[in-house]
PDB file of C-alpha atoms and ligand atoms in Angstrom:
ATOM      1  CA  MET A   1     -15.790  60.471  41.409  1.00 76.00           C
ATOM      2  CA  ASN A   2     -15.650  61.474  45.063  1.00 95.00           C
ATOM      3  CA  GLU A   3     -11.994  61.440  46.163  1.00 97.00           C
ATOM      4  CA  ILE A   4     -10.563  62.314  49.542  1.00 98.00           C
ATOM      5  CA  ASP A   5      -7.004  62.957  50.722  1.00 98.00           C
ATOM      6  CA  ILE A   6      -5.890  60.729  53.572  1.00 98.00           C
ATOM      7  CA  ALA A   7      -2.697  60.499  55.606  1.00 98.00           C
ATOM      8  CA  LEU A   8      -1.911  57.472  57.718  1.00 98.00           C
ATOM      9  CA  THR A   9       0.934  55.259  58.862  1.00 98.00           C
ATOM     10  CA  VAL A  10       1.274  51.886  57.199  1.00 98.00           C
ATOM     11  CA  ASN A  11       3.799  49.442  58.606  1.00 98.00           C
ATOM     12  CA  GLY A  12       5.671  52.313  60.213  1.00 98.00           C
ATOM     13  CA  GLU A  13       5.861  54.444  57.058  1.00 98.00           C
ATOM     14  CA  PRO A  14       3.899  57.672  56.547  1.00 98.00           C
ATOM     15  CA  VAL A  15       1.520  57.435  53.604  1.00 98.00           C
ATOM     16  CA  ALA A  16      -0.457  60.272  51.973  1.00 98.00           C
ATOM     17  CA  GLU A  17      -2.789  59.378  49.122  1.00 98.00           C
ATOM     18  CA  ARG A  18      -5.963  60.531  47.400  1.00 98.00           C
ATOM     19  CA  VAL A  19      -8.530  57.727  47.429  1.00 98.00           C
ATOM     20  CA  GLU A  20     -12.041  57.145  46.219  1.00 98.00           C
ATOM     21  CA  ALA A  21     -14.443  57.551  49.119  1.00 98.00           C
ATOM     22  CA  ARG A  22     -15.873  54.089  48.470  1.00 97.00           C
ATOM     23  CA  LYS A  23     -12.508  52.252  48.338  1.00 98.00           C
ATOM     24  CA  THR A  24     -12.038  49.572  50.957  1.00 98.00           C
ATOM     25  CA  LEU A  25      -8.936  49.430  53.106  1.00 98.00           C
ATOM     26  CA  VAL A  26      -7.868  46.079  51.650  1.00 98.00           C
ATOM     27  CA  ASP A  27      -8.203  47.389  48.077  1.00 98.00           C
ATOM     28  CA  PHE A  28      -6.218  50.475  49.060  1.00 98.00           C
ATOM     29  CA  LEU A  29      -3.467  48.384  50.622  1.00 98.00           C
ATOM     30  CA  ARG A  30      -3.264  45.976  47.710  1.00 98.00           C
ATOM     31  CA  ASP A  31      -3.903  48.218  44.713  1.00 98.00           C
ATOM     32  CA  ASP A  32      -2.479  51.560  45.802  1.00 98.00           C
ATOM     33  CA  LEU A  33       0.350  50.464  48.097  1.00 98.00           C
ATOM     34  CA  GLY A  34       1.215  47.080  46.563  1.00 98.00           C
ATOM     35  CA  LEU A  35       0.803  45.302  49.907  1.00 98.00           C
ATOM     36  CA  THR A  36      -0.729  42.124  48.536  1.00 98.00           C
ATOM     37  CA  GLY A  37      -0.215  40.009  51.652  1.00 98.00           C
ATOM     38  CA  SER A  38      -3.718  40.889  52.801  1.00 98.00           C
ATOM     39  CA  HIS A  39      -6.063  38.739  50.757  1.00 98.00           C
ATOM     40  CA  ILE A  40      -9.607  39.199  49.513  1.00 98.00           C
ATOM     41  CA  GLY A  41     -12.020  36.313  49.803  1.00 98.00           C
ATOM     42  CA  CYS A  42     -15.676  36.894  50.503  1.00 98.00           C
ATOM     43  CA  GLU A  43     -15.682  40.723  50.576  1.00 97.00           C
ATOM     44  CA  HIS A  44     -18.513  40.433  53.094  1.00 97.00           C
ATOM     45  CA  GLY A  45     -16.707  40.210  56.424  1.00 98.00           C
ATOM     46  CA  VAL A  46     -17.070  36.449  56.689  1.00 98.00           C
ATOM     47  CA  CYS A  47     -13.787  34.764  55.737  1.00 98.00           C
ATOM     48  CA  GLY A  48     -11.129  36.839  57.547  1.00 98.00           C
ATOM     49  CA  ALA A  49      -8.646  36.700  54.651  1.00 98.00           C
ATOM     50  CA  CYS A  50      -8.414  40.508  54.693  1.00 98.00           C
ATOM     51  CA  THR A  51      -7.659  40.831  58.435  1.00 98.00           C
ATOM     52  CA  VAL A  52      -5.268  43.682  59.257  1.00 98.00           C
ATOM     53  CA  ARG A  53      -4.520  45.705  62.362  1.00 98.00           C
ATOM     54  CA  VAL A  54      -5.726  49.302  62.716  1.00 98.00           C
ATOM     55  CA  ASN A  55      -4.667  51.233  65.815  1.00 98.00           C
ATOM     56  CA  GLY A  56      -3.768  47.954  67.501  1.00 98.00           C
ATOM     57  CA  GLU A  57      -7.056  46.153  66.833  1.00 98.00           C
ATOM     58  CA  ILE A  58      -7.737  43.644  64.092  1.00 98.00           C
ATOM     59  CA  VAL A  59     -10.330  44.669  61.543  1.00 98.00           C
ATOM     60  CA  ARG A  60     -11.802  43.345  58.323  1.00 98.00           C
ATOM     61  CA  GLY A  61     -10.080  45.169  55.512  1.00 98.00           C
ATOM     62  CA  CYS A  62     -13.075  44.535  53.260  1.00 98.00           C
ATOM     63  CA  LEU A  63     -15.515  46.164  55.677  1.00 98.00           C
ATOM     64  CA  THR A  64     -13.321  49.156  56.491  1.00 98.00           C
ATOM     65  CA  LEU A  65     -13.070  52.098  54.130  1.00 98.00           C
ATOM     66  CA  ALA A  66      -9.652  53.523  53.414  1.00 98.00           C
ATOM     67  CA  VAL A  67     -10.945  56.998  54.312  1.00 98.00           C
ATOM     68  CA  GLN A  68     -11.887  55.722  57.776  1.00 98.00           C
ATOM     69  CA  CYS A  69      -8.174  55.124  58.350  1.00 98.00           C
ATOM     70  CA  ASP A  70      -7.185  58.752  57.929  1.00 98.00           C
ATOM     71  CA  GLY A  71      -4.762  59.380  60.795  1.00 98.00           C
ATOM     72  CA  ALA A  72      -4.634  55.711  61.771  1.00 98.00           C
ATOM     73  CA  ILE A  73      -1.780  53.297  62.299  1.00 98.00           C
ATOM     74  CA  VAL A  74      -2.281  50.347  59.971  1.00 99.00           C
ATOM     75  CA  GLU A  75      -0.272  47.140  60.155  1.00 98.00           C
ATOM     76  CA  THR A  76      -0.448  44.417  57.549  1.00 98.00           C
ATOM     77  CA  ILE A  77       1.098  40.983  57.457  1.00 98.00           C
ATOM     78  CA  GLU A  78       4.109  42.530  55.711  1.00 98.00           C
ATOM     79  CA  GLY A  79       4.695  44.824  58.697  1.00 98.00           C
ATOM     80  CA  LEU A  80       4.051  42.137  61.286  1.00 98.00           C
ATOM     81  CA  SER A  81       6.435  39.884  59.425  1.00 98.00           C
ATOM     82  CA  ASP A  82       9.214  42.429  58.845  1.00 98.00           C
ATOM     83  CA  SER A  83       9.205  43.484  62.503  1.00 98.00           C
ATOM     84  CA  GLY A  84       9.612  39.866  63.613  1.00 98.00           C
ATOM     85  CA  GLU A  85       6.516  40.129  65.788  1.00 98.00           C
ATOM     86  CA  VAL A  86       4.959  37.006  64.303  1.00 98.00           C
ATOM     87  CA  ALA A  87       8.131  35.139  63.327  1.00 98.00           C
ATOM     88  CA  ASP A  88       7.431  32.350  65.820  1.00 98.00           C
ATOM     89  CA  LEU A  89       3.852  31.960  64.568  1.00 98.00           C
ATOM     90  CA  GLN A  90       5.028  31.816  60.976  1.00 98.00           C
ATOM     91  CA  ALA A  91       7.624  29.162  61.856  1.00 98.00           C
ATOM     92  CA  ALA A  92       5.075  27.121  63.820  1.00 98.00           C
ATOM     93  CA  PHE A  93       2.567  27.253  60.955  1.00 98.00           C
ATOM     94  CA  GLU A  94       5.231  25.919  58.626  1.00 98.00           C
ATOM     95  CA  GLN A  95       6.516  23.246  61.001  1.00 98.00           C
ATOM     96  CA  ARG A  96       3.037  21.962  61.903  1.00 97.00           C
ATOM     97  CA  ASN A  97       1.565  22.053  58.394  1.00 97.00           C
ATOM     98  CA  ALA A  98      -0.923  24.707  59.444  1.00 98.00           C
ATOM     99  CA  LEU A  99      -1.086  26.000  55.897  1.00 97.00           C
ATOM    100  CA  GLN A 100      -1.498  24.463  52.498  1.00 97.00           C
ATOM    101  CA  CYS A 101      -2.474  27.001  49.829  1.00 98.00           C
ATOM    102  CA  GLY A 102      -1.698  29.815  52.294  1.00 97.00           C
ATOM    103  CA  TYR A 103      -4.596  31.997  51.217  1.00 98.00           C
ATOM    104  CA  CYS A 104      -6.019  32.282  54.727  1.00 98.00           C
ATOM    105  CA  THR A 105      -2.639  32.438  56.445  1.00 98.00           C
ATOM    106  CA  PRO A 106      -1.989  36.213  56.656  1.00 98.00           C
ATOM    107  CA  GLY A 107      -5.388  36.781  58.242  1.00 98.00           C
ATOM    108  CA  MET A 108      -5.036  33.715  60.426  1.00 98.00           C
ATOM    109  CA  ILE A 109      -1.641  34.874  61.719  1.00 98.00           C
ATOM    110  CA  ALA A 110      -2.944  38.390  62.406  1.00 98.00           C
ATOM    111  CA  ALA A 111      -5.919  36.973  64.326  1.00 98.00           C
ATOM    112  CA  ALA A 112      -3.742  34.505  66.243  1.00 98.00           C
ATOM    113  CA  GLN A 113      -1.323  37.254  67.221  1.00 98.00           C
ATOM    114  CA  ASP A 114      -4.267  39.338  68.413  1.00 98.00           C
ATOM    115  CA  LEU A 115      -5.114  36.532  70.828  1.00 98.00           C
ATOM    116  CA  LEU A 116      -1.578  35.698  71.920  1.00 98.00           C
ATOM    117  CA  LYS A 117      -0.610  39.280  72.682  1.00 96.00           C
ATOM    118  CA  GLN A 118      -3.127  39.107  75.517  1.00 95.00           C
ATOM    119  CA  GLY A 119      -0.683  36.702  77.215  1.00 94.00           C
ATOM    120  CA  GLY A 120      -1.166  33.338  78.895  1.00 93.00           C
ATOM    121  CA  VAL A 121      -1.817  30.011  77.186  1.00 97.00           C
ATOM    122  CA  PRO A 122      -5.351  29.947  75.784  1.00 98.00           C
ATOM    123  CA  SER A 123      -7.251  26.669  75.685  1.00 98.00           C
ATOM    124  CA  ARG A 124      -7.876  24.974  72.359  1.00 98.00           C
ATOM    125  CA  ASP A 125     -11.490  26.097  72.626  1.00 98.00           C
ATOM    126  CA  ALA A 126     -10.428  29.689  73.199  1.00 98.00           C
ATOM    127  CA  ILE A 127      -8.108  29.538  70.197  1.00 98.00           C
ATOM    128  CA  ARG A 128     -10.891  28.093  68.054  1.00 98.00           C
ATOM    129  CA  GLU A 129     -13.266  30.778  69.266  1.00 98.00           C
ATOM    130  CA  HIS A 130     -10.823  33.580  68.524  1.00 98.00           C
ATOM    131  CA  LEU A 131     -10.067  32.221  65.059  1.00 98.00           C
ATOM    132  CA  SER A 132     -13.686  31.403  64.299  1.00 98.00           C
ATOM    133  CA  GLY A 133     -13.930  34.439  62.030  1.00 97.00           C
ATOM    134  CA  ASN A 134     -11.138  33.143  59.819  1.00 98.00           C
ATOM    135  CA  CYS A 135     -11.984  30.447  57.298  1.00 98.00           C
ATOM    136  CA  CYS A 136      -9.517  27.891  55.985  1.00 98.00           C
ATOM    137  CA  ARG A 137     -10.545  25.697  53.061  1.00 96.00           C
ATOM    138  CA  CYS A 138      -7.499  23.407  53.291  1.00 97.00           C
ATOM    139  CA  THR A 139      -6.256  22.402  56.707  1.00 95.00           C
ATOM    140  CA  GLY A 140      -9.222  21.306  58.783  1.00 92.00           C
ATOM    141  CA  TYR A 141      -8.049  23.725  61.518  1.00 97.00           C
ATOM    142  CA  HIS A 142      -6.465  21.166  63.894  1.00 97.00           C
ATOM    143  CA  ALA A 143      -2.949  21.985  62.751  1.00 98.00           C
ATOM    144  CA  ILE A 144      -3.652  25.705  63.027  1.00 98.00           C
ATOM    145  CA  VAL A 145      -4.799  25.300  66.629  1.00 98.00           C
ATOM    146  CA  ASP A 146      -1.720  23.134  67.307  1.00 98.00           C
ATOM    147  CA  ALA A 147       0.557  25.824  65.909  1.00 98.00           C
ATOM    148  CA  VAL A 148      -1.052  28.667  67.839  1.00 98.00           C
ATOM    149  CA  GLN A 149      -1.077  26.724  71.087  1.00 98.00           C
ATOM    150  CA  SER A 150       2.559  25.700  70.724  1.00 98.00           C
ATOM    151  CA  VAL A 151       3.579  29.336  70.260  1.00 98.00           C
ATOM    152  CA  ALA A 152       1.512  30.371  73.274  1.00 98.00           C
ATOM    153  CA  GLN A 153       3.318  27.745  75.354  1.00 97.00           C
ATOM    154  CA  GLU A 154       6.750  28.824  74.107  1.00 97.00           C
ATOM    155  CA  ARG A 155       6.036  32.509  74.736  1.00 97.00           C
ATOM    156  CA  ASN A 156       4.714  31.698  78.184  1.00 95.00           C
ATOM    157  CA  LYS A 157       7.862  29.732  79.004  1.00 94.00           C
ATOM    158  CA  ALA A 158      10.005  32.614  77.760  1.00 93.00           C
ATOM    159  CA  ARG A 159       8.052  35.091  79.896  1.00 89.00           C
ATOM    160  CA  ALA A 160       8.402  32.847  82.964  1.00 87.00           C
ATOM    161  CA  GLY A 161      12.156  32.568  82.295  1.00 82.00           C
ATOM    162  CA  VAL A 162      12.503  36.337  82.167  1.00 72.00           C
ATOM    163  CA  LYS A 163      10.684  36.708  85.506  1.00 65.00           C
ATOM    164  CA  ARG A 164      12.945  34.227  87.330  1.00 60.00           C
TER     165      ARG A 164
HETATM  166  S1  FES B 201     -12.575  39.303  52.314  1.00 72.03           S
HETATM  167 FE1  FES B 201     -12.897  40.371  54.168  1.00 72.03          FE
HETATM  168  S2  FES B 201     -13.798  38.941  55.515  1.00 72.03           S
HETATM  169 FE2  FES B 201     -13.639  37.896  53.599  1.00 72.03          FE
HETATM  170  S1  FES B 202      -4.328  27.048  53.839  1.00 72.03           S
HETATM  171 FE1  FES B 202      -5.650  27.162  52.099  1.00 72.03          FE
HETATM  172  S2  FES B 202      -7.322  28.297  52.849  1.00 72.03           S
HETATM  173 FE2  FES B 202      -6.152  27.953  54.606  1.00 72.03          FE
END
């Protein structure tokens, strides 16, 4: 078995582990670190359930090897949630019924935050486009777009208020 030592930061904590060279990032996060908020669906880069942030960019955890993240800063839904960064998105998803089983939700929230941190209020089409790599089997997507757009509007209002 080919194993490699890696050291990275996960949700603000230093992590040093020996991993199989072939282990995916999402398997590493779930199985080795117990961070089960990142889900596994297709394992082929299609569904987005495994979306996490690496060095500030969202990636597919099923298409990224853990060893590729040596030295990286990795953030999962647990980290995004604990820091409060996505608290408004999580509340909006709940209020607008943008989740049912919740399987897609961690990836959906990570992808939505990736769009909203660019600022402004994206159009519904832009939101759909940005979330097009994240599949939801339950909601039909309208409520998800509603939730993301409402948060964009609220954040924009808050930013405008700060500038006044
Ligand atoms: S499990 Fe990674 S994209 Fe589906
Ligand atoms: S809420 Fe069930 S897959 Fe999206």
